[in-house]
Short mmCIF file of C-alpha atoms in Angstrom, two decimals:
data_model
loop_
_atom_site.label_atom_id
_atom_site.label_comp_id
_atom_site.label_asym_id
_atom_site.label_seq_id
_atom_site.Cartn_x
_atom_site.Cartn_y
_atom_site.Cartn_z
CA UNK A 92 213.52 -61.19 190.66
CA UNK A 93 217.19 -60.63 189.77
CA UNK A 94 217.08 -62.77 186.62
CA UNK A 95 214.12 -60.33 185.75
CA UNK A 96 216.36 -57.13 186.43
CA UNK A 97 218.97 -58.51 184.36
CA UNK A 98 217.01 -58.56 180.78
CA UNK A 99 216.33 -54.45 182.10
CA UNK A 100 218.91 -52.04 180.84
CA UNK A 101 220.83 -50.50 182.94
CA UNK A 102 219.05 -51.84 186.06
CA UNK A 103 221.66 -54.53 187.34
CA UNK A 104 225.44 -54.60 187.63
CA UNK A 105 227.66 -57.44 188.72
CA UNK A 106 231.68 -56.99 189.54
CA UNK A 107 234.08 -59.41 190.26
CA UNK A 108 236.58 -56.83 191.21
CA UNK A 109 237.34 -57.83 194.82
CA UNK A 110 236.02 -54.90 197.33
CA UNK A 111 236.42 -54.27 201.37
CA UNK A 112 233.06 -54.29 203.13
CA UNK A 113 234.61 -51.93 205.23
CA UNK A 114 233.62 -48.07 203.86
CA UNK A 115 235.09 -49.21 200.55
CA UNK A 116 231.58 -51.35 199.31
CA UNK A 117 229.72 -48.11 200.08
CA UNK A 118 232.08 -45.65 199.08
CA UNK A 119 232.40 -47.59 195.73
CA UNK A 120 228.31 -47.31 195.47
CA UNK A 121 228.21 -43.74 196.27
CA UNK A 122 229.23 -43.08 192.86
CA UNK A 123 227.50 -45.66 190.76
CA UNK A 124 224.38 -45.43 191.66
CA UNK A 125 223.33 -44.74 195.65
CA UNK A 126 221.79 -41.03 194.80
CA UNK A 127 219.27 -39.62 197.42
CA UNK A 128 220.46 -37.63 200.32
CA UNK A 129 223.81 -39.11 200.07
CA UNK A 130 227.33 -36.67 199.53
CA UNK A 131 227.91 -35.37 196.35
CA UNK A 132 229.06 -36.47 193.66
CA UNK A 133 226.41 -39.57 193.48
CA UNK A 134 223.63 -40.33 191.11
CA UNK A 135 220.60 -42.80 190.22
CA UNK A 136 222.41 -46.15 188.95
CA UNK A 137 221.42 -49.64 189.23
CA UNK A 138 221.44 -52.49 191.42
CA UNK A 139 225.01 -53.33 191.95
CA UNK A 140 225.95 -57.04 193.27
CA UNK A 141 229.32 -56.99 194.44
CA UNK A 142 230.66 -61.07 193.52
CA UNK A 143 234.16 -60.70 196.04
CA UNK A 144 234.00 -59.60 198.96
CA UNK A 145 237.36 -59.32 201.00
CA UNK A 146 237.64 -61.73 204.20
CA UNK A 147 233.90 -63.62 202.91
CA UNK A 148 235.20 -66.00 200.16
CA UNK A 149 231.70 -68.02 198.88
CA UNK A 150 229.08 -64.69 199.53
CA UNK A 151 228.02 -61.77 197.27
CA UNK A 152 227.06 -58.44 198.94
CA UNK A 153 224.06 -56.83 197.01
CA UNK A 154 223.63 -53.15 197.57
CA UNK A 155 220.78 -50.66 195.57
CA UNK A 156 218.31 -52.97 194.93
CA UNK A 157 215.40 -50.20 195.86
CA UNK A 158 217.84 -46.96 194.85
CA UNK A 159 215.18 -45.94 192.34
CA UNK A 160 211.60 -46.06 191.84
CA UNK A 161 211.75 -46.68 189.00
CA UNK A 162 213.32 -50.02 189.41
CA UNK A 163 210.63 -50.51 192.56
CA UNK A 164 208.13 -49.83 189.76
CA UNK A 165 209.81 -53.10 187.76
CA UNK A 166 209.66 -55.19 190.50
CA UNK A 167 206.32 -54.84 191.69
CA UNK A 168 205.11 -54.54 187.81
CA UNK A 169 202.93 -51.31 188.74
CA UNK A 170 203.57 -47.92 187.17
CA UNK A 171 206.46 -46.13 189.01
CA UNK A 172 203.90 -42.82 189.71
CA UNK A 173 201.44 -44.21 191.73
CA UNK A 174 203.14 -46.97 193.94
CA UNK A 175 201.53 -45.22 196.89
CA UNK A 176 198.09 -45.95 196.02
CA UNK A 177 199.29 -49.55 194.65
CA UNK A 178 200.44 -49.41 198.45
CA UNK A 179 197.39 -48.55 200.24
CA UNK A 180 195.75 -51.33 198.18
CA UNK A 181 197.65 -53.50 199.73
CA UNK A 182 197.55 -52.73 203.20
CA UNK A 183 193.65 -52.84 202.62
CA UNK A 184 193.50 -56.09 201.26
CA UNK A 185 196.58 -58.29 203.12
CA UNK A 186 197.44 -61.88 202.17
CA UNK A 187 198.69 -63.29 205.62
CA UNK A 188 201.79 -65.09 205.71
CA UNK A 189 201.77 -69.04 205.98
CA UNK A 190 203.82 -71.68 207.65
CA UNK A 191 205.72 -73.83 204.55
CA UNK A 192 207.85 -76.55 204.67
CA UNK A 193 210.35 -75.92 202.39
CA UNK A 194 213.12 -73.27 203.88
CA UNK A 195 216.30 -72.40 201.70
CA UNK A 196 217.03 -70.09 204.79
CA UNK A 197 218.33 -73.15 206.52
CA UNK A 198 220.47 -74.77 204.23
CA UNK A 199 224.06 -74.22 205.97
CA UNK A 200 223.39 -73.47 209.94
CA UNK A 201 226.15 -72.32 212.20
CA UNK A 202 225.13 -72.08 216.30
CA UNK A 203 226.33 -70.34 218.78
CA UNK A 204 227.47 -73.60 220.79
CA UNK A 205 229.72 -74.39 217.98
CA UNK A 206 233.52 -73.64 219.06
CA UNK A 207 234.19 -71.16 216.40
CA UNK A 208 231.04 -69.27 215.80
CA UNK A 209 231.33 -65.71 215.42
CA UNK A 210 228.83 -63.39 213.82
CA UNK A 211 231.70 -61.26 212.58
CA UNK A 212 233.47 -63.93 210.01
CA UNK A 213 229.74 -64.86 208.96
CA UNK A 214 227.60 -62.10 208.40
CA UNK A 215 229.53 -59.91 205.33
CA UNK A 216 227.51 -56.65 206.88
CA UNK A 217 229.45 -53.71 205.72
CA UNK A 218 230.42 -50.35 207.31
CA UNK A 219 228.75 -47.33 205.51
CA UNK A 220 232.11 -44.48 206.39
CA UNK A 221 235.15 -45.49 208.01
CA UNK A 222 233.99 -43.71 211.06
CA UNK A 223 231.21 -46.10 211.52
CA UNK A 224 230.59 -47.61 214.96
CA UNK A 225 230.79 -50.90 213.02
CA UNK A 226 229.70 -53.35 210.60
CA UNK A 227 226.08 -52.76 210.24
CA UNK A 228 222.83 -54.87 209.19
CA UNK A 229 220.95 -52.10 207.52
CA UNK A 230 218.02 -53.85 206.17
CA UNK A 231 217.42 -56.63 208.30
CA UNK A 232 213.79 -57.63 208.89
CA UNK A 233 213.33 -58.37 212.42
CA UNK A 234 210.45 -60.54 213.27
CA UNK A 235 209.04 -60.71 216.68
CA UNK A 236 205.73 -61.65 218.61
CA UNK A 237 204.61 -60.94 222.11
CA UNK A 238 204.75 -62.77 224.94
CA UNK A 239 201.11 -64.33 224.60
CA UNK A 240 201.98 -65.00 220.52
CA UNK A 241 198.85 -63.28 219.81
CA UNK A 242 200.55 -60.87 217.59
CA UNK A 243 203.60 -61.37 215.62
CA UNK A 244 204.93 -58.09 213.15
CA UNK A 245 208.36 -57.11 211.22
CA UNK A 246 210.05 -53.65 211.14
CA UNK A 247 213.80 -53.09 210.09
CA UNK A 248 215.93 -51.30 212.74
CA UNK A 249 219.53 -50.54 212.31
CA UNK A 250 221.93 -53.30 214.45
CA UNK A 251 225.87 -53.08 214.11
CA UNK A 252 228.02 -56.21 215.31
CA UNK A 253 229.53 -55.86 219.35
CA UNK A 254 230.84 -58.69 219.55
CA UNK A 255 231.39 -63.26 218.31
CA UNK A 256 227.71 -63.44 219.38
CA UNK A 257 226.24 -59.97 220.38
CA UNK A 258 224.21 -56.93 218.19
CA UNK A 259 223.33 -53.66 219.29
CA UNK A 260 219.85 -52.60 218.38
CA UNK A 261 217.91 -49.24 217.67
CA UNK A 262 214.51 -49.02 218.38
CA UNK A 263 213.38 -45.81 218.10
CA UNK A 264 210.91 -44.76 220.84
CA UNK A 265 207.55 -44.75 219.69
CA UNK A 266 205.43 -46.16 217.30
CA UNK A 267 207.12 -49.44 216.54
CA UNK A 268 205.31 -53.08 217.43
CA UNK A 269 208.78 -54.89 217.79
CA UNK A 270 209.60 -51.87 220.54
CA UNK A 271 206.38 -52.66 222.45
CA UNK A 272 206.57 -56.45 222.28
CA UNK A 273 210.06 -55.52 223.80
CA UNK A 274 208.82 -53.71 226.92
CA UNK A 275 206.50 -56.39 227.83
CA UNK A 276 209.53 -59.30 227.38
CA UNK A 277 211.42 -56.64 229.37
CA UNK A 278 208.57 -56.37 232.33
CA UNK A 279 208.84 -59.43 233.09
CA UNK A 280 212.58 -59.43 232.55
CA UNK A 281 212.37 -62.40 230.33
CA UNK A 282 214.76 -62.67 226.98
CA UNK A 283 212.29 -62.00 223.95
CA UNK A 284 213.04 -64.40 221.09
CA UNK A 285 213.44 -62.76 217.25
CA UNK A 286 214.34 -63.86 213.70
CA UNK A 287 216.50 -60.82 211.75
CA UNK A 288 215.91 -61.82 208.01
CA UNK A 289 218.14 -60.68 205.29
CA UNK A 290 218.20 -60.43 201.54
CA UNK A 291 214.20 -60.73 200.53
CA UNK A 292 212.11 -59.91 198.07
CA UNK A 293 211.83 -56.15 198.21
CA UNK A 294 207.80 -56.35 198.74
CA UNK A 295 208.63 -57.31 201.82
CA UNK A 296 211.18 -54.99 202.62
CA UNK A 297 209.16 -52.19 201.83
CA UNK A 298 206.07 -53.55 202.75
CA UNK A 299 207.12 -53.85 206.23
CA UNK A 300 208.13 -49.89 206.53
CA UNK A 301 204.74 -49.15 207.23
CA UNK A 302 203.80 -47.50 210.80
CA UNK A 303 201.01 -46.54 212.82
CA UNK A 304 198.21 -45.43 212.54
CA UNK A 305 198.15 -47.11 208.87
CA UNK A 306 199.25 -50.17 210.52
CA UNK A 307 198.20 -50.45 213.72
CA UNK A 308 199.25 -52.98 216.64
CA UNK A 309 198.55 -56.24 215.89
CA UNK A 310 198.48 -55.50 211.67
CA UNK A 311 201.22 -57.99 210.56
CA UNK A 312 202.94 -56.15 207.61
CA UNK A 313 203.75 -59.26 205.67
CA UNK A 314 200.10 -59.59 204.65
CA UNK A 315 201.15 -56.19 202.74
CA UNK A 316 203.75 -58.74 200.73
CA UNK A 317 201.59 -61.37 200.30
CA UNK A 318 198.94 -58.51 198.46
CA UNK A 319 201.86 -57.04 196.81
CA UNK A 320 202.61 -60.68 194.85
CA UNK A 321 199.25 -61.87 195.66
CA UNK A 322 201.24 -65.06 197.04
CA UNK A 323 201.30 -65.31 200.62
CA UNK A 324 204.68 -65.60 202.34
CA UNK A 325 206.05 -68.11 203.95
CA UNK A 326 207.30 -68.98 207.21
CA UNK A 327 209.71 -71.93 208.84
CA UNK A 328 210.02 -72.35 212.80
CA UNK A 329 213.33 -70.76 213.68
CA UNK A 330 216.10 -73.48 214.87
CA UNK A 331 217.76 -72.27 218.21
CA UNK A 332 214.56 -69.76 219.67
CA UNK A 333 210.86 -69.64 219.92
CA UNK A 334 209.99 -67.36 217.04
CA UNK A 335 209.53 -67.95 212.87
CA UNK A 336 211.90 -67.52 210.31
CA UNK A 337 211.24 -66.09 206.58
CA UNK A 338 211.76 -69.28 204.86
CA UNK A 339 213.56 -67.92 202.19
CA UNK A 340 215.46 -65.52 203.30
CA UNK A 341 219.25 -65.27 202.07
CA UNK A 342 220.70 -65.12 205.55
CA UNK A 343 218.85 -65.29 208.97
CA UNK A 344 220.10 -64.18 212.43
CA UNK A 345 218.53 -65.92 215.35
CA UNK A 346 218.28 -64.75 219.10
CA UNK A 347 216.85 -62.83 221.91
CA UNK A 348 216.59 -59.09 222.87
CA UNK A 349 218.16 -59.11 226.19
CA UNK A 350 216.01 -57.63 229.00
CA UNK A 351 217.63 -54.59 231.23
CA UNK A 352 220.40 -54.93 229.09
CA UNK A 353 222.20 -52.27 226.90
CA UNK A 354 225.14 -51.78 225.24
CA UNK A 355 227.35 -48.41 224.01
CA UNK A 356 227.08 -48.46 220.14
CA UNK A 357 230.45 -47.46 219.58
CA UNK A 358 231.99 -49.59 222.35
CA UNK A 359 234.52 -50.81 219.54
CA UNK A 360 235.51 -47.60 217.72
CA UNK A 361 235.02 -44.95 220.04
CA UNK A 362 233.93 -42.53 217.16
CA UNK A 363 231.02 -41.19 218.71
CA UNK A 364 229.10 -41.91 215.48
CA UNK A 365 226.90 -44.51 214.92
CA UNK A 366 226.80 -44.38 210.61
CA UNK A 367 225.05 -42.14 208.09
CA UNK A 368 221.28 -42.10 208.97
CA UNK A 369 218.52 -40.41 205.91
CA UNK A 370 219.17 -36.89 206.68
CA UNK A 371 222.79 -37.47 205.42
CA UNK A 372 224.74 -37.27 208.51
CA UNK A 373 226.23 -39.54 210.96
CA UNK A 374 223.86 -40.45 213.42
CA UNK A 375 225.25 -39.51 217.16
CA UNK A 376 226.28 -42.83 218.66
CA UNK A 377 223.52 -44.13 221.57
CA UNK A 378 224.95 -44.65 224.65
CA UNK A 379 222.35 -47.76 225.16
CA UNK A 380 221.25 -49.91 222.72
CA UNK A 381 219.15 -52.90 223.32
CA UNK A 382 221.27 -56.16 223.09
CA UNK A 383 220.58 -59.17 220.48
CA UNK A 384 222.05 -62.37 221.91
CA UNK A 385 222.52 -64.39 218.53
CA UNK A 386 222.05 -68.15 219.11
CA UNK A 387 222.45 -69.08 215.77
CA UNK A 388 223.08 -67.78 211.80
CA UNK A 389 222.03 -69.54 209.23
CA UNK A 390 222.00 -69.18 205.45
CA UNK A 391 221.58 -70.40 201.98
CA UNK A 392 224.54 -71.88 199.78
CA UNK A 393 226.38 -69.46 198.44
CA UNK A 394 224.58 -66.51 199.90
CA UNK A 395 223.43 -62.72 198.91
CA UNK A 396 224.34 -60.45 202.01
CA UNK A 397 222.14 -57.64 201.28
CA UNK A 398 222.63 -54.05 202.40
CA UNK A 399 221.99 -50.18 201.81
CA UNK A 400 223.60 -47.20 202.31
CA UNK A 401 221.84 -44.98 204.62
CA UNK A 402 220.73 -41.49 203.18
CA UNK A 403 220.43 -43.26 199.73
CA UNK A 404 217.55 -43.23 197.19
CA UNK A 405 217.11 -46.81 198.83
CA UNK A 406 215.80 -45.83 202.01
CA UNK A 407 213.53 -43.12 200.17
CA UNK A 408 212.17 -45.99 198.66
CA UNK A 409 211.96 -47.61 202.03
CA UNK A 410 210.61 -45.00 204.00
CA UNK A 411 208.67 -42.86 201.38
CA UNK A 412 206.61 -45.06 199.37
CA UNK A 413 204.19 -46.56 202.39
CA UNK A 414 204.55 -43.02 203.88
CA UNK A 415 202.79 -42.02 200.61
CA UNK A 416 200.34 -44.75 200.96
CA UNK A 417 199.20 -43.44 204.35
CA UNK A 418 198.98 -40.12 203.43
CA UNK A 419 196.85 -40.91 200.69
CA UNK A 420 194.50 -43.18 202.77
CA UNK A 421 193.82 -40.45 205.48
CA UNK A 422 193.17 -37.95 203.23
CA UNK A 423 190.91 -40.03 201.01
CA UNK A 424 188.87 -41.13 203.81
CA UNK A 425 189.03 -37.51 205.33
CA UNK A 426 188.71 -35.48 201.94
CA UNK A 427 187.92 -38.07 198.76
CA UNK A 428 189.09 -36.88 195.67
CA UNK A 429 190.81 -33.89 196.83
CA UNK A 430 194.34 -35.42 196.93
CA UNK A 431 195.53 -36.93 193.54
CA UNK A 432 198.96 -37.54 194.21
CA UNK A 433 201.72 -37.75 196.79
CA UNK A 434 205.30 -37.85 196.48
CA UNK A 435 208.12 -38.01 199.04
CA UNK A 436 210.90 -37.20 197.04
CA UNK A 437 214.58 -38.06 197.81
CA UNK A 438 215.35 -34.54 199.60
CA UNK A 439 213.20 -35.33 202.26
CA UNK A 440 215.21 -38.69 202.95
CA UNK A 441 211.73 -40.40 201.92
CA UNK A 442 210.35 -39.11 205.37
CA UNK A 443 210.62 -35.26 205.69
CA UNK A 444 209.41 -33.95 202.66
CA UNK A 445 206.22 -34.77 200.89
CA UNK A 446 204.58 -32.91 197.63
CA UNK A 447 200.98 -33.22 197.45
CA UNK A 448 199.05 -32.77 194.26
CA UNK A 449 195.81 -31.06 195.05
CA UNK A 450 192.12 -30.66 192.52
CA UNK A 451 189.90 -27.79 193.50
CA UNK A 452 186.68 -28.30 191.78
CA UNK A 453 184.96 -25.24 192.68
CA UNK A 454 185.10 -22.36 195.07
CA UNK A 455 184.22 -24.36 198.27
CA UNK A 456 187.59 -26.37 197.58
CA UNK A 457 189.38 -23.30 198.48
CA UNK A 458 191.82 -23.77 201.39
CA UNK A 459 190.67 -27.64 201.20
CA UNK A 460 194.57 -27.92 200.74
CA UNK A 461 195.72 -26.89 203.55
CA UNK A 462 193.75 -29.38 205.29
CA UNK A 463 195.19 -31.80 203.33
CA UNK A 464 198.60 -30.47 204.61
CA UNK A 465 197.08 -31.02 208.13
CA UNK A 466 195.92 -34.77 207.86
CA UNK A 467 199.59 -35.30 205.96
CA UNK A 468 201.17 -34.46 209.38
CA UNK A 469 198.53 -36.51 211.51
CA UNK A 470 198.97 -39.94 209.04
CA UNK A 471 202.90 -39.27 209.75
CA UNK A 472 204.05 -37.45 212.51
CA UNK A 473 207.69 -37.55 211.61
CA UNK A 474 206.77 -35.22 208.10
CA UNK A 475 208.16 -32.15 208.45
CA UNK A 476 207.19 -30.57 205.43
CA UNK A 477 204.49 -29.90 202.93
CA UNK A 478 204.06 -28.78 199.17
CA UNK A 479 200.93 -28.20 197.98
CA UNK A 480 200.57 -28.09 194.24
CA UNK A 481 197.61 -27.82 191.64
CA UNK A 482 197.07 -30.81 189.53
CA UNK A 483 199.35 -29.32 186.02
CA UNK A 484 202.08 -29.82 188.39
CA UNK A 485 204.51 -32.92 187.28
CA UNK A 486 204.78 -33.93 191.73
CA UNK A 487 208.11 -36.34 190.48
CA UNK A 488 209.87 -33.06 188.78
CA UNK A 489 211.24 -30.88 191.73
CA UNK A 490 212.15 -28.37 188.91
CA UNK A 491 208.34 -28.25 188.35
CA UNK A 492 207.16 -27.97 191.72
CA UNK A 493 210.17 -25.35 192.32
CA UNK A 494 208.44 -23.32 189.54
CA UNK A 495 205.02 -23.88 191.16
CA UNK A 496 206.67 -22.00 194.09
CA UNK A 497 208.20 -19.23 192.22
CA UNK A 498 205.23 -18.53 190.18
CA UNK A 499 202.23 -19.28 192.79
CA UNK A 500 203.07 -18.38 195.97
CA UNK A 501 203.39 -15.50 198.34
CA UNK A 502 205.33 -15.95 201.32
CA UNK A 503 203.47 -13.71 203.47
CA UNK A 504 200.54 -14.82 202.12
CA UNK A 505 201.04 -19.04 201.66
CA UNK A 506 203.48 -19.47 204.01
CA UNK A 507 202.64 -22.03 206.98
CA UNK A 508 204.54 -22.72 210.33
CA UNK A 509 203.01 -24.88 212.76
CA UNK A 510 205.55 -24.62 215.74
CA UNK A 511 206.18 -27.06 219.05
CA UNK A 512 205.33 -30.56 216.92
CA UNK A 513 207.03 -33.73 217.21
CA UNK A 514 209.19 -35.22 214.57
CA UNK A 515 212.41 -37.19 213.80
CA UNK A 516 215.34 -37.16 216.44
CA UNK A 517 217.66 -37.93 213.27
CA UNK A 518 217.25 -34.34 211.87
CA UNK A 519 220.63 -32.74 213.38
CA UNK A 520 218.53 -28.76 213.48
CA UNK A 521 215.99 -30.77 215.88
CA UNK A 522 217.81 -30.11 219.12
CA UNK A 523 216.96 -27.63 222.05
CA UNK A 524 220.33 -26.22 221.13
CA UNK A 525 219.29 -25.02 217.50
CA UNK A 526 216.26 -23.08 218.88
CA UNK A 527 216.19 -23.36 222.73
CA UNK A 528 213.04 -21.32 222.49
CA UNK A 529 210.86 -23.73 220.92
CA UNK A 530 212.64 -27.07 221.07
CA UNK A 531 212.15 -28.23 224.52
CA UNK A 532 213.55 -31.82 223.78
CA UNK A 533 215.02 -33.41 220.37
CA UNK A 534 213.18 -34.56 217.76
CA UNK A 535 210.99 -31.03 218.44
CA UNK A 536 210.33 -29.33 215.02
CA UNK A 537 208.60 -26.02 213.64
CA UNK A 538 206.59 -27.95 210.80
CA UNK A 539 206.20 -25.88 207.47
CA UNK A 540 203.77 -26.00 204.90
CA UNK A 541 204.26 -23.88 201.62
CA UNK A 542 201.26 -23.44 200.08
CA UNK A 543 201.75 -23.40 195.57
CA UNK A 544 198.51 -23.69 194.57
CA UNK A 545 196.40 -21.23 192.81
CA UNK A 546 193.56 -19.31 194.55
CA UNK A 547 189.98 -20.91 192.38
CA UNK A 548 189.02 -17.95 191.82
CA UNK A 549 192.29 -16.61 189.82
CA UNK A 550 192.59 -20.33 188.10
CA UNK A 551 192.43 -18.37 184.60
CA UNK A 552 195.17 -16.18 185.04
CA UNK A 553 197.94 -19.09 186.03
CA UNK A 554 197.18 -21.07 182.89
CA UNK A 555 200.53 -22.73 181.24
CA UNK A 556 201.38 -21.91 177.96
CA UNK A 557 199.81 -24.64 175.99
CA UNK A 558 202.03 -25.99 173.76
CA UNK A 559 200.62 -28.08 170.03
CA UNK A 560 199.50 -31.88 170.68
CA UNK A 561 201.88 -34.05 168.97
CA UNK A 562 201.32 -38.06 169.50
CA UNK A 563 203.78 -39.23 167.21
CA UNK A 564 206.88 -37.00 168.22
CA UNK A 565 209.33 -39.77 169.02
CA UNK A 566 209.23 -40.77 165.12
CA UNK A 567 211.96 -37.29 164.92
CA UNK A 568 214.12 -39.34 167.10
CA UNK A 569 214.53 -41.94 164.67
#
């Protein structure tokens, strides 16, 4: 996959100019190329591999892989603009993973019973700001199962480094399979075993972003990989813990989520922040994480450490893309044909924000789009807002849809608020503090929906100027 970004302009960037994972790495990205909700100045760049890493002699860092879709569109050879619906396909047709026997993940193994083992000197996870409660694995693929192994699934949560052998983990309440699996290892107050995978082949990574009700328990989200490469993948038995390993994997973290066990996150920096979450601020630190007890860490020769920067165009990528896909398949099932596009563009963080592109065939479509907004909120409760556009919109062009709202919309008129709803805890206005009259607890939001498209009826009076045909323009460019 790398060798294939390589022969794409501008897509990939190596540097053998020696960085600090510590804020530098990240603060080095920021301008090159980490865009999204991230502190300006920043922009869309490539894929940046990072060949010396201070204090990790022998691993790379890679960091951006996913920071544009554009470059997600490469990978997965599909065209850029409809990745959602490429997506859904997926979901809707998985290729379950399989058991091989052949596991680069394993080549070098270090375990926790060996005298100088520390996570620490052999994971190269970065800090994303110096104020960081840590180093952090931000796009580690944690694989887990419950207690009967019945069910197995993957979701990526974000886990800084305690301590030689410890990780704090977030799993946000609600919603994901690896949280459940937890509380039932935790009722019985037994350890729950996991694999965290790192460095994989971003069909994976994304695939496994997906969330209820798309996904729903017991829907293993590497059958979404498998469709994505229609090649199935593949699985080794971890070494030290009952649980499976993605066999190729650049670096793998084994262990067990202790039970009735938690940890401060910033136990070691006393910041109060945890690091920069999707909105683009520095998540509060939690007073109790979950606890990882890593039993061992192993990794391929000369390894990739991979990692992302949190409010960057990568975790729009991430988070946006399958959110796409389920908005898609809810509304097609609810409203076929109504709903031609969806975008959840970098302002939203991939998870606020989504633009739908809406065709009104005749009269009884009318207000058929604000439906749509409706089922958008029910296929992702953590959406927060809605644009609804008509179908000469370009959804990808926030100038466009900006114009769409200038020129087709009332505000007393088009204007949606749907108070009292859930939604993301990481949006800083979401606390009863902002709006004590409606926000009873955080992650409480007034939803919006701004309604740009034009009333059927008026269709011929919002008609673009239409500009002359020309198929062979880029010969003037010559």
């Amino acid at each position: 996959m790398l060798a294939e970004l390589k022969t794409q302009p501008g897509q990939y960037h190596a540097t053998d100019v020696a960085v600090d994972p510590n804020a530098e790495l990240s603060g080095v990205y920021r301008y090159i190329g980490a865009g999204g909700t991230v502190e300006r100045p920043t922009q869309e760049g490539p894929a940046m591999m990072f060949n010396h890493v201070t204090g990790f002699p022998g691993t790379k860092v890679l960091t951006g892989l996913m920071a544009s879709r554009k470059r997600v569109g490469l990978m997965f050879h599909h065209d850029y603009h409809t990745l959602g619906q490429f997506l859904n396909d997926a979901v809707e047709n998985p290729v379950p993973p399989v058991m091989v026997d052949d596991a680069p993940a394993h080549e070098v193994v270090h375990k926790a019973t060996d005298p100088d083992f520390d996570i620490r000197k052999l994971v190269a996870a970065p800090t994303n700001t110096p104020q960081d409660a840590g180093p952090y694995i931000t796009v580690g693929v944690v694989l887990g199962s419950n207690k009967a192994k019945t069910m197995s699934d993957v979701t990526i949560h974000r886990m800084v480094l305690e301590d030689k052998d410890k990780l704090g983990i977030y799993i946000m309440p609600g919603g994901r399979h690896i949280g459940a699996f937890a509380k039932e290892y935790e009722a019985a107050n037994e350890p729950m075993p996991v694999t965290i995978n790192i460095g994989l082949d971003p069909a994976i990574t994304i695939g496994c972003t997906f969330e209820p009700p798309t996904t729903p328990l017991g829907y293993n989200e590497l059958g979404v990989a498998g469709a994505i490469r229609q090649e199935a993948v593949g699985l080794t038995p971890a070494l030290t813990v009952d649980e499976n390993a993605i066999a190729r994997s650049e670096f793998t973290l084994e262990g067990v989520i202790m039970p009735n066990e938690r940890i401060q996150e910033d136990i070691n920096t006393h910041t109060g922040k945890a690091m920069p979450e999707f909105p683009g601020y520095d998540g509060d630190a939690n007073p109790a994480l979950q606890v990882i007890k890593v039993t061992a860490v192993t990794h391929r020769e000369n390894p990739i450490m991979q990692s992302v920067i949190g409010p960057s165009e990568e975790h729009v990528s991430m988070a946006g893309i399958p959110t796409e896909a389920s908005i898609l398949e809810l509304t097609n099932r609810a409203i076929p044909g109504k709903v031609r596009n969806v975008y959840n563009p970098p302002a939203g963080g991939g998870k606020l924000m989504t633009i739908m592109q809406i065709h009104k065939e005749d009269e009884a479509d009318e207000g058929i789009q604000r439906q749509a907004a409706l089922l958008a909120f029910s296929a992702f409760k953590e959406l927060k807002t809605v644009i609804l556009v008509d179908e000469d919109v370009d959804i990808f062009d926030m100038n466009d849809v900006m114009w769409t709202v200038n020129t087709r919309f009332q505000a007393d008129q088009d204007l949606m608020v749907l108070p009292g709803m859930r939604n993301h805890p990481l949006d800083p206005s979401e606390r009863p503090e902002y709006d004590p009259k409606s926000i009873r607890t955080q992650g409480m939001s007034s939803k919006l929906v701004i309604d740009g498209t034009v009333p059927f009826d008026m269709k011929d009076q919002f008609v673009r100027a239409q500009f002359m045909k020309v198929t062979d323009w880029q010969k003037y460019l010559k």
